[in-house]
Short mmCIF file of N, CA and C in Angstrom, two decimals:
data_model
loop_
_atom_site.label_atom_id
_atom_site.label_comp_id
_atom_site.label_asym_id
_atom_site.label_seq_id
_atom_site.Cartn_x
_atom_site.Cartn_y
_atom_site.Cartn_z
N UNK A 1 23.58 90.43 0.21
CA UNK A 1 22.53 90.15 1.17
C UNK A 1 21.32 91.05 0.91
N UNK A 2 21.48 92.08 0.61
CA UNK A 2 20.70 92.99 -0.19
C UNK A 2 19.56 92.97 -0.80
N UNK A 3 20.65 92.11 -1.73
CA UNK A 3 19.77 91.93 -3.17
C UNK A 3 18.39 91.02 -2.79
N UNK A 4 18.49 89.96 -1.79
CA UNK A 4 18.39 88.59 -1.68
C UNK A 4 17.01 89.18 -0.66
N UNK A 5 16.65 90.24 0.21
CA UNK A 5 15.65 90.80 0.65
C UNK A 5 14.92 91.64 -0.40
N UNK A 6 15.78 92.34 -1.17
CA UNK A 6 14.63 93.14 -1.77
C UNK A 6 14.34 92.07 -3.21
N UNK A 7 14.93 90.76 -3.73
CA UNK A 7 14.17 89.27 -4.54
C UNK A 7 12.53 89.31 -3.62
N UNK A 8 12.17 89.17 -2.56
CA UNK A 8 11.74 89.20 -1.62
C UNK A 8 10.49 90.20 -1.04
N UNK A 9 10.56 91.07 -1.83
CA UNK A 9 10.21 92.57 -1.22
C UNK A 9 8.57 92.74 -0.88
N UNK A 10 8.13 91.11 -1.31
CA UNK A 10 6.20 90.97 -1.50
C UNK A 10 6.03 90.45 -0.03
N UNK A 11 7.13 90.16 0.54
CA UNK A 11 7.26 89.55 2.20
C UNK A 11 6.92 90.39 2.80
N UNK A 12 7.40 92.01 2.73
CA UNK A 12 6.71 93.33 3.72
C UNK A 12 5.18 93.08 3.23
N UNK A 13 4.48 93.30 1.67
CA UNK A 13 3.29 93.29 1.93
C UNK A 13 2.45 92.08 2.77
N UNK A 14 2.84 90.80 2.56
CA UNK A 14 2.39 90.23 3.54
C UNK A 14 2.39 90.09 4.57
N UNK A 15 3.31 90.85 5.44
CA UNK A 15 3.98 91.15 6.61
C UNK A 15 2.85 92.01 7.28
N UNK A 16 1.94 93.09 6.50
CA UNK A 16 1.16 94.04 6.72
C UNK A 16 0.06 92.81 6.61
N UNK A 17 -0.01 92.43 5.95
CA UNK A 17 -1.37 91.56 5.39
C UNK A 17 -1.80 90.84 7.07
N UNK A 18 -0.76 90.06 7.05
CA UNK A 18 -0.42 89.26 8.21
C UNK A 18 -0.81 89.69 9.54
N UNK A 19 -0.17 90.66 10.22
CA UNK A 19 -0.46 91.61 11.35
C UNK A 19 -1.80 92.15 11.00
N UNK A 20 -2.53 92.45 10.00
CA UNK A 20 -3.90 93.30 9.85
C UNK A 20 -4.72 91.96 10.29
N UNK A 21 -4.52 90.67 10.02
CA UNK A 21 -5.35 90.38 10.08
C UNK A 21 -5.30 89.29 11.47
N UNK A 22 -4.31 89.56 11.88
CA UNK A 22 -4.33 89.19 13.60
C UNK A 22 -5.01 90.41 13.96
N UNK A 23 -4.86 91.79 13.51
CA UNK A 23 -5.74 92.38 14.53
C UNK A 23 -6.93 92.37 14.46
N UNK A 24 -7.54 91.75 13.48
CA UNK A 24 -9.30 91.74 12.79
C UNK A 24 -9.70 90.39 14.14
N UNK A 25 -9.11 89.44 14.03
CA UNK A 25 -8.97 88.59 14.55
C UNK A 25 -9.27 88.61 15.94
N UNK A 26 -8.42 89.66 16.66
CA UNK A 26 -8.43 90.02 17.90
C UNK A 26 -8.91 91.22 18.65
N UNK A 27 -9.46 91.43 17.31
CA UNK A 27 -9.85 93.05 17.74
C UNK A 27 -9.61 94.29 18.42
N UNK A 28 -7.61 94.21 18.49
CA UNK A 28 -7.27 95.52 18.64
C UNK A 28 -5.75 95.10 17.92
N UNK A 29 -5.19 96.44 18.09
CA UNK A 29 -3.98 96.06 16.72
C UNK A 29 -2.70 95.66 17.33
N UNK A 30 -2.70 94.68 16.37
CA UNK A 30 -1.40 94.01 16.53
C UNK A 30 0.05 93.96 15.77
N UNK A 31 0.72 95.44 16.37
CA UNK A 31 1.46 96.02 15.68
C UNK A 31 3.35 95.03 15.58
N UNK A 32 2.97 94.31 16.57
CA UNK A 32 4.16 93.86 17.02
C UNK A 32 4.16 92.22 16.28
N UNK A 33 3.01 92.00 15.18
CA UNK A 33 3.25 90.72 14.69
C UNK A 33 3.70 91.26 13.04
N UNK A 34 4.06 92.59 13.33
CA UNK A 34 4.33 93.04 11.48
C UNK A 34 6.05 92.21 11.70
N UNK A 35 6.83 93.19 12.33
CA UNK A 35 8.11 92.78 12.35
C UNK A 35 8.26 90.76 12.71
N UNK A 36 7.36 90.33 13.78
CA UNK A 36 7.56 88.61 13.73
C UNK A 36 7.45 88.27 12.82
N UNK A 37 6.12 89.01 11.84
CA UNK A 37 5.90 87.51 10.37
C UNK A 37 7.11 87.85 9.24
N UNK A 38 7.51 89.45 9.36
CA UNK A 38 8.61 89.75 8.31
C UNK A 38 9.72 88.46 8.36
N UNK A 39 10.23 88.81 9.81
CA UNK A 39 11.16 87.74 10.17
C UNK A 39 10.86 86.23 9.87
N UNK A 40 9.77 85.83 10.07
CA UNK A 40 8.81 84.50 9.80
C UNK A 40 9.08 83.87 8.51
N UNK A 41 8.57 84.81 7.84
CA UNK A 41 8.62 84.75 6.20
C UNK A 41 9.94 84.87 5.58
N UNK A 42 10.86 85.28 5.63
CA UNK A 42 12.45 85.38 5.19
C UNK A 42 13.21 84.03 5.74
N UNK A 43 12.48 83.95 6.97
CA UNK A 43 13.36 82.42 7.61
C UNK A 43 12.84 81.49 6.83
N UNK A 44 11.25 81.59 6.65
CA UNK A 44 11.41 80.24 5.91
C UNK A 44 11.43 80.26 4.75
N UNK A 45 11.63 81.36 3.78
CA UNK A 45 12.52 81.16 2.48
C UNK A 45 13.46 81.12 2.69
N UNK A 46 14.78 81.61 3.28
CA UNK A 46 15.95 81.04 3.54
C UNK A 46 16.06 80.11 3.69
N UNK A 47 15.13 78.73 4.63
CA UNK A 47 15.29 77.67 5.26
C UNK A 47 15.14 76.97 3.74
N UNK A 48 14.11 77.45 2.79
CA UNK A 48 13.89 76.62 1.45
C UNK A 48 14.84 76.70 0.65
N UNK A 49 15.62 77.61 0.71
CA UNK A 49 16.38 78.12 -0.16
C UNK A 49 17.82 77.24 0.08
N UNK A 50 18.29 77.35 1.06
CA UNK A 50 19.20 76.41 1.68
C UNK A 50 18.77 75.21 1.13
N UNK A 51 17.84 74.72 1.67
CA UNK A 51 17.95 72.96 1.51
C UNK A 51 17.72 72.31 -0.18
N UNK A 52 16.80 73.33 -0.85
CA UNK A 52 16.95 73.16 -2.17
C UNK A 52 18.07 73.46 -3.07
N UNK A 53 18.96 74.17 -2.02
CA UNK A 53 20.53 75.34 -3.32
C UNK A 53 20.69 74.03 -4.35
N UNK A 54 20.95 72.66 -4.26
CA UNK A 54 21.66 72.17 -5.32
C UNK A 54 20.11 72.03 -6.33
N UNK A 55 19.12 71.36 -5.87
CA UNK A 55 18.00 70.97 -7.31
C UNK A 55 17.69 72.72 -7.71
N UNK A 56 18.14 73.61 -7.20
CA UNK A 56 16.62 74.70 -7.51
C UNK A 56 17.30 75.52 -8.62
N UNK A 57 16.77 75.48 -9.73
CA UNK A 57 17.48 75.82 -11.31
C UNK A 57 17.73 77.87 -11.29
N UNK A 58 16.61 78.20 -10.14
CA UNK A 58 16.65 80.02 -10.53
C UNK A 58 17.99 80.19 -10.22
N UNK A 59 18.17 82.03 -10.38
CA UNK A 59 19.46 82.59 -9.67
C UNK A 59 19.35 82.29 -8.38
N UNK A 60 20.68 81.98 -7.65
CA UNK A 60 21.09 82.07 -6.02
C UNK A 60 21.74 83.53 -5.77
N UNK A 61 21.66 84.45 -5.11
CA UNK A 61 22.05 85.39 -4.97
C UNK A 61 22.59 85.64 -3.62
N UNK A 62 22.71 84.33 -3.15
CA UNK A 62 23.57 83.91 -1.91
C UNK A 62 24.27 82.66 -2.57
N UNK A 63 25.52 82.53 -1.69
CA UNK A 63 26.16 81.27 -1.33
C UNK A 63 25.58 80.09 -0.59
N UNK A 64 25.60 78.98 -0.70
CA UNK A 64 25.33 78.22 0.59
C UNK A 64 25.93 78.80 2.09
N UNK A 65 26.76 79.33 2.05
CA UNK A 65 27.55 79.33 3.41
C UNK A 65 26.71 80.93 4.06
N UNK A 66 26.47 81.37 2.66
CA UNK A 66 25.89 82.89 3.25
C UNK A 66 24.37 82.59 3.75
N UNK A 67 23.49 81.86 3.24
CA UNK A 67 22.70 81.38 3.62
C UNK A 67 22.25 81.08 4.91
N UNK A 68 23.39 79.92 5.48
CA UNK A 68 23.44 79.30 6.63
C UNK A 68 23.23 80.83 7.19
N UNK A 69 24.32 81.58 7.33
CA UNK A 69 24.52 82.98 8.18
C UNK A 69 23.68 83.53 8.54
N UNK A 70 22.44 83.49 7.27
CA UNK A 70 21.39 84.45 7.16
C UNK A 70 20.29 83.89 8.21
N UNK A 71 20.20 82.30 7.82
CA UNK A 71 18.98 81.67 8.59
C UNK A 71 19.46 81.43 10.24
N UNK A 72 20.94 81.66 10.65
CA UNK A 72 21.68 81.69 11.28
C UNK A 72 20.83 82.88 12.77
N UNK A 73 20.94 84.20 12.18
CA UNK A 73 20.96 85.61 12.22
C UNK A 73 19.41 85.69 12.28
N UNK A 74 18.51 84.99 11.63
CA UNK A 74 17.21 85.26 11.57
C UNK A 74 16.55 84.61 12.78
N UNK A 75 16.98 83.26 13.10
CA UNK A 75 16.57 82.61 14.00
C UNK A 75 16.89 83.51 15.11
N UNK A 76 18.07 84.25 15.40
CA UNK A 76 18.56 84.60 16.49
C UNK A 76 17.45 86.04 16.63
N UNK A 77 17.13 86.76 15.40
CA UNK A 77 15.83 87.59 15.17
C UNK A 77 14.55 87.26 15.77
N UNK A 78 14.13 86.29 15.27
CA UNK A 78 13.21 85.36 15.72
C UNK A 78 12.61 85.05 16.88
N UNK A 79 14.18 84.64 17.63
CA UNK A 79 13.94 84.45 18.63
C UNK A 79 13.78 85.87 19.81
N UNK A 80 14.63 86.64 19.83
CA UNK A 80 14.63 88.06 20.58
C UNK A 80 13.57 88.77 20.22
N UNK A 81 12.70 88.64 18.81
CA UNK A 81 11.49 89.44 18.72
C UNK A 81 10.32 88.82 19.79
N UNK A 82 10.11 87.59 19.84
CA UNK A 82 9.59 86.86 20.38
C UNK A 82 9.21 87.04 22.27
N UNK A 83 10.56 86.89 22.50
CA UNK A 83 10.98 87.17 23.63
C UNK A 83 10.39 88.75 24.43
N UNK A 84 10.82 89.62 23.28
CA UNK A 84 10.46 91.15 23.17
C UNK A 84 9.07 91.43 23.74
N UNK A 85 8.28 90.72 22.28
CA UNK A 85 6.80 91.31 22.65
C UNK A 85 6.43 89.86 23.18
N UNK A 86 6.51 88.92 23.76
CA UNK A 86 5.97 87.69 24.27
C UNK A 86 6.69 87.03 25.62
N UNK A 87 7.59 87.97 26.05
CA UNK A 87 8.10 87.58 27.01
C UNK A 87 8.57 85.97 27.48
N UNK A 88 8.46 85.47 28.58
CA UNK A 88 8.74 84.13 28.87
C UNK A 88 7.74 82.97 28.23
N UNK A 89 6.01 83.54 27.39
CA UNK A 89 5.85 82.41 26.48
C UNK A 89 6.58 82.48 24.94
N UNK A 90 7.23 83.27 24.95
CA UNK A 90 7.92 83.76 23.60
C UNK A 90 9.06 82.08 23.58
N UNK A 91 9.12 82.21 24.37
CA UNK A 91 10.58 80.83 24.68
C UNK A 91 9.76 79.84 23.36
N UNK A 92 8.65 79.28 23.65
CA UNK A 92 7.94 78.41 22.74
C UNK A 92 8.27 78.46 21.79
N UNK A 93 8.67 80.24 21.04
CA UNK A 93 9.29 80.13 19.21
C UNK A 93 10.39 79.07 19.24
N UNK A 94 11.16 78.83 20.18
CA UNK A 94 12.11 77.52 20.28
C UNK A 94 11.93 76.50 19.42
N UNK A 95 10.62 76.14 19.85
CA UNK A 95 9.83 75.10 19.31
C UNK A 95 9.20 74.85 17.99
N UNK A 96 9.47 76.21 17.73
CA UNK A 96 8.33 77.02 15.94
C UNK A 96 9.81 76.56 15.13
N UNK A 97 11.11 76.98 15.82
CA UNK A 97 12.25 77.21 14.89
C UNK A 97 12.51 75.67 14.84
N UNK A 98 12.59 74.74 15.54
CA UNK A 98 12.60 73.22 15.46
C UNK A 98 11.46 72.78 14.84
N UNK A 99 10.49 73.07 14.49
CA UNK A 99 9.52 72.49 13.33
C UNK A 99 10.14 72.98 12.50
N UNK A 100 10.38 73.95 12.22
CA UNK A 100 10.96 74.85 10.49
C UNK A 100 11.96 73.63 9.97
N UNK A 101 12.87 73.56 10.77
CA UNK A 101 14.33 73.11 10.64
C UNK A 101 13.44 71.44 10.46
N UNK A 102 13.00 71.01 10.86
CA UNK A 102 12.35 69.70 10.21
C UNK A 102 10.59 69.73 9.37
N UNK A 103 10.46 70.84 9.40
CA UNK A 103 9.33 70.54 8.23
C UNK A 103 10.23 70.27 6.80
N UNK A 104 11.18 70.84 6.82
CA UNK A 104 11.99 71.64 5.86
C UNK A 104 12.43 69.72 5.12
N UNK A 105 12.66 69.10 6.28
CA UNK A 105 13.08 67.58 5.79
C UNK A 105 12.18 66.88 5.45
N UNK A 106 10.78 66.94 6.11
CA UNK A 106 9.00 66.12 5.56
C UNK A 106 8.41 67.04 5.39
N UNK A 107 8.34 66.75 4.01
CA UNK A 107 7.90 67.79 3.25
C UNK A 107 5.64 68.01 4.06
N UNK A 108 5.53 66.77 4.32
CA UNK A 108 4.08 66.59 4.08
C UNK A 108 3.53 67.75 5.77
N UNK A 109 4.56 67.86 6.38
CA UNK A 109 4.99 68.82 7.80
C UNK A 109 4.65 70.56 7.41
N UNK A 110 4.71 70.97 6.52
CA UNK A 110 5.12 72.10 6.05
C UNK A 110 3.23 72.27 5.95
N UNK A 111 2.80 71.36 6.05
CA UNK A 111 1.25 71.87 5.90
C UNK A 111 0.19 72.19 7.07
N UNK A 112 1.34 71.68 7.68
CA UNK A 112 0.70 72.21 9.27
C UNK A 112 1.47 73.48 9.99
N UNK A 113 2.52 73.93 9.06
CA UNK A 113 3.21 75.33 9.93
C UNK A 113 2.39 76.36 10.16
N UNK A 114 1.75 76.77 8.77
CA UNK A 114 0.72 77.98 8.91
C UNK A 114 -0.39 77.90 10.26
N UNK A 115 -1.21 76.99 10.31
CA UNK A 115 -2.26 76.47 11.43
C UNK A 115 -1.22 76.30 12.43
N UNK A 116 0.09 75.48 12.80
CA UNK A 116 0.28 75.95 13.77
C UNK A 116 0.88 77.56 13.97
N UNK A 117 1.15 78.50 13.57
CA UNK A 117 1.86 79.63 13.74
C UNK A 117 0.74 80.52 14.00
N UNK A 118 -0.44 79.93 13.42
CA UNK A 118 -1.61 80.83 13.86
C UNK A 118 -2.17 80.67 14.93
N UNK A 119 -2.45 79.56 15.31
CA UNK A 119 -2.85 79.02 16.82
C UNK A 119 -1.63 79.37 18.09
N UNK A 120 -0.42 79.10 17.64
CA UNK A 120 0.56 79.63 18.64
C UNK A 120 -0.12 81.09 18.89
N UNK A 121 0.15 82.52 17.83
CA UNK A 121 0.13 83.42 18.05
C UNK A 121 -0.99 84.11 18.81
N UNK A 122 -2.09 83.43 17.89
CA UNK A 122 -3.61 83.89 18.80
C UNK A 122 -3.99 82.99 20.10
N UNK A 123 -3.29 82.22 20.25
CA UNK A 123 -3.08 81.96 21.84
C UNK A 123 -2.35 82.97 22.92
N UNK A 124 -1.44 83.58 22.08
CA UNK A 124 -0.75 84.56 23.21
C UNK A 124 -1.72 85.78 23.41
N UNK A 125 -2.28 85.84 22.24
CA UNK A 125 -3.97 86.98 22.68
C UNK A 125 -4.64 86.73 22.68
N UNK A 126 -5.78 85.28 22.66
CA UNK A 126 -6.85 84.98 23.01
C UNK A 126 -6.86 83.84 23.80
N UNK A 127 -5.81 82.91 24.24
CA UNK A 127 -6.02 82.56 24.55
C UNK A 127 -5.92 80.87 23.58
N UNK A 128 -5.94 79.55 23.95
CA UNK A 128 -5.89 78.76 23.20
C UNK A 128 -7.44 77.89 23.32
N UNK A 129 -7.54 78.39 24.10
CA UNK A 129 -9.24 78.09 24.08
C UNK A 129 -10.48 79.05 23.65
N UNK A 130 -10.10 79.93 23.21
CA UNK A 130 -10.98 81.04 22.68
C UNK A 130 -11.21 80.56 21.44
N UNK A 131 -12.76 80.72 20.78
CA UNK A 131 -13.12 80.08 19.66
C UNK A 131 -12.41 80.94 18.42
N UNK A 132 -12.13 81.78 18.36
CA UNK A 132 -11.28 82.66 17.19
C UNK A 132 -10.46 81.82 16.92
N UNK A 133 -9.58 81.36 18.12
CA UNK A 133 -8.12 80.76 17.63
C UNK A 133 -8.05 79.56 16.81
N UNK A 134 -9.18 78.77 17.73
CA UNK A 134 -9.64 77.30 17.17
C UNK A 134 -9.86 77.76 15.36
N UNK A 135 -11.15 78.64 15.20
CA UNK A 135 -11.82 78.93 13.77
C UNK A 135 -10.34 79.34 12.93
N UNK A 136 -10.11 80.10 13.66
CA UNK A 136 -8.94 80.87 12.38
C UNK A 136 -7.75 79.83 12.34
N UNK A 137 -7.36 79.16 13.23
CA UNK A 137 -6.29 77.67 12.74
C UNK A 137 -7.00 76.76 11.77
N UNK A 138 -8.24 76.44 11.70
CA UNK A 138 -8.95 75.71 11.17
C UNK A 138 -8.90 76.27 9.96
N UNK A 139 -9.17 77.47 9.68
CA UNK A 139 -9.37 78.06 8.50
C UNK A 139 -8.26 77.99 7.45
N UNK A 140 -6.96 78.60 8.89
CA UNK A 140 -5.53 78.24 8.04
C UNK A 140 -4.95 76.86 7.56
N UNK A 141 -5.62 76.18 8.46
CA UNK A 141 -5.72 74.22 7.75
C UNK A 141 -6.19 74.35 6.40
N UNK A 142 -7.39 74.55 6.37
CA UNK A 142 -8.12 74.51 4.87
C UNK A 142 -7.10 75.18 3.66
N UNK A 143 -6.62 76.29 4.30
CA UNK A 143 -5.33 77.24 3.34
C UNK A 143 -4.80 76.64 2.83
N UNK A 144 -4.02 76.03 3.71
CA UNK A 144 -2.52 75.09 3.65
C UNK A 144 -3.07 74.24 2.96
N UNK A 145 -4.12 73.15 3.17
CA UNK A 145 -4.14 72.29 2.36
C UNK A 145 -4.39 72.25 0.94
N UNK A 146 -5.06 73.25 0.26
CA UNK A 146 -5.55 74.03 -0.64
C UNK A 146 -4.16 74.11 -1.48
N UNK A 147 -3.36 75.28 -1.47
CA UNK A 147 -1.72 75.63 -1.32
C UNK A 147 -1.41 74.26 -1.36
N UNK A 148 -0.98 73.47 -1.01
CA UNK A 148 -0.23 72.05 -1.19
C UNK A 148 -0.96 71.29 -2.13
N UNK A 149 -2.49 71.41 -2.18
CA UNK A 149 -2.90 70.40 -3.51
C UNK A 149 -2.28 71.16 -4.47
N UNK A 150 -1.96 72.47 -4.50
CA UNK A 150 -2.16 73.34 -5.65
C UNK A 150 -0.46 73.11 -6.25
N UNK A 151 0.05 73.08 -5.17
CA UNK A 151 1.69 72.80 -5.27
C UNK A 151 1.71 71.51 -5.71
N UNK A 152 1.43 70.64 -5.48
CA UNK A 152 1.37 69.17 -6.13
C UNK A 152 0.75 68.90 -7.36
N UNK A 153 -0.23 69.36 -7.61
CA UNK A 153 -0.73 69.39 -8.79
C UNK A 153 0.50 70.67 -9.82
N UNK A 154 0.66 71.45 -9.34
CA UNK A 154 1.88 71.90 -10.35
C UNK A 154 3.28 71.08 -10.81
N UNK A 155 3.65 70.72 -9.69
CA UNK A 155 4.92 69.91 -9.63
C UNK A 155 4.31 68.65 -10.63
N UNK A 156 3.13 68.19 -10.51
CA UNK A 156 2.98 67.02 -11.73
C UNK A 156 2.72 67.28 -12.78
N UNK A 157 2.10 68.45 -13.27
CA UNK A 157 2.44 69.21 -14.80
C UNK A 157 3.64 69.64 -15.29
N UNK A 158 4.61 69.77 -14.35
CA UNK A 158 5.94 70.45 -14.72
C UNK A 158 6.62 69.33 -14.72
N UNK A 159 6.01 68.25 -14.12
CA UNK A 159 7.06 66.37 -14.29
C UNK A 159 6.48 66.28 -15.97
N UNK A 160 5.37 66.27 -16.10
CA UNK A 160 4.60 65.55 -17.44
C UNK A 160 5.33 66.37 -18.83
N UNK A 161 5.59 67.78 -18.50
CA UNK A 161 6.25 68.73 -19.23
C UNK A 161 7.98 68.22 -20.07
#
């Protein structure tokens, strides 16, 4: 299990990346979204990792069954961090962990997680009507979509290959 976090280990820097820039965002610091996106980010490579184990050619350094455990254990992370620093709107990650668990099946879903995870979060500090939240979901739209041409256009050089 180890091994399979520190495969992984570019997840803390974005973890920092992540939280720095909710606090730019919001303009005071937001220390308590380092540990959510850590958790964030491991669930949903686990969640990829799982559903791809039979096509995906790298090393597995889990089992399928250890897997389950992990995304198992993370959700349950997930959810209590949530809860922690977000109290009774924290319940909503409910709802974050039921997109995961079906973006994970449409694929074309997975392009709206980022924009939504950003709009969830800067709603719990600005508000969902505050123009930050709107701009910076918007922004993370443009990301995502960007990232998915870029993923598609790879996947069809590596078919043509």
């Amino acid at each position: 299990m180890t091994k399979y976090f520190l495969n992984y280990w570019v997840y803390g820097i974005g973890a920092v990346i992540a939280a720095g820039l909710y606090s730019i965002v919001t303009g005071h610091f937001c220390w308590e979204m380092l540990p959510v996106a850590l958790c964030t980010f491991y669930l949903v490579r686990a969640a990829d990792d799982y559903l791809d184990y039979d096509t995906d050619r790298k090393e597995k350094p889990l089992t399928r069954q250890q897997l389950r455990s992990l995304i198992i254990g993370l959700a349950a992370v997930f959810l209590l961090l949530h809860l922690v620093f977000f109290r009774i709107p924290g319940l909503a990650s409910i709802l974050l962990l039921g997109y995961l668990a079906w973006m994970n099946r449409v694929e074309p879903l997975k392009l709206l997680f980022l924009p939504l995870l950003t709009f969830y979060y800067l709603s719990m500090y600005l508000g969902w009507k505050d123009q930050r939240t709107l701009i910076t979901a918007g922004v993370c739209l443009v990301l995502a979509a960007g990232f998915h041409l870029y993923k598609l256009r790879r996947r069809k050089n590596e078919a043509e290959q």
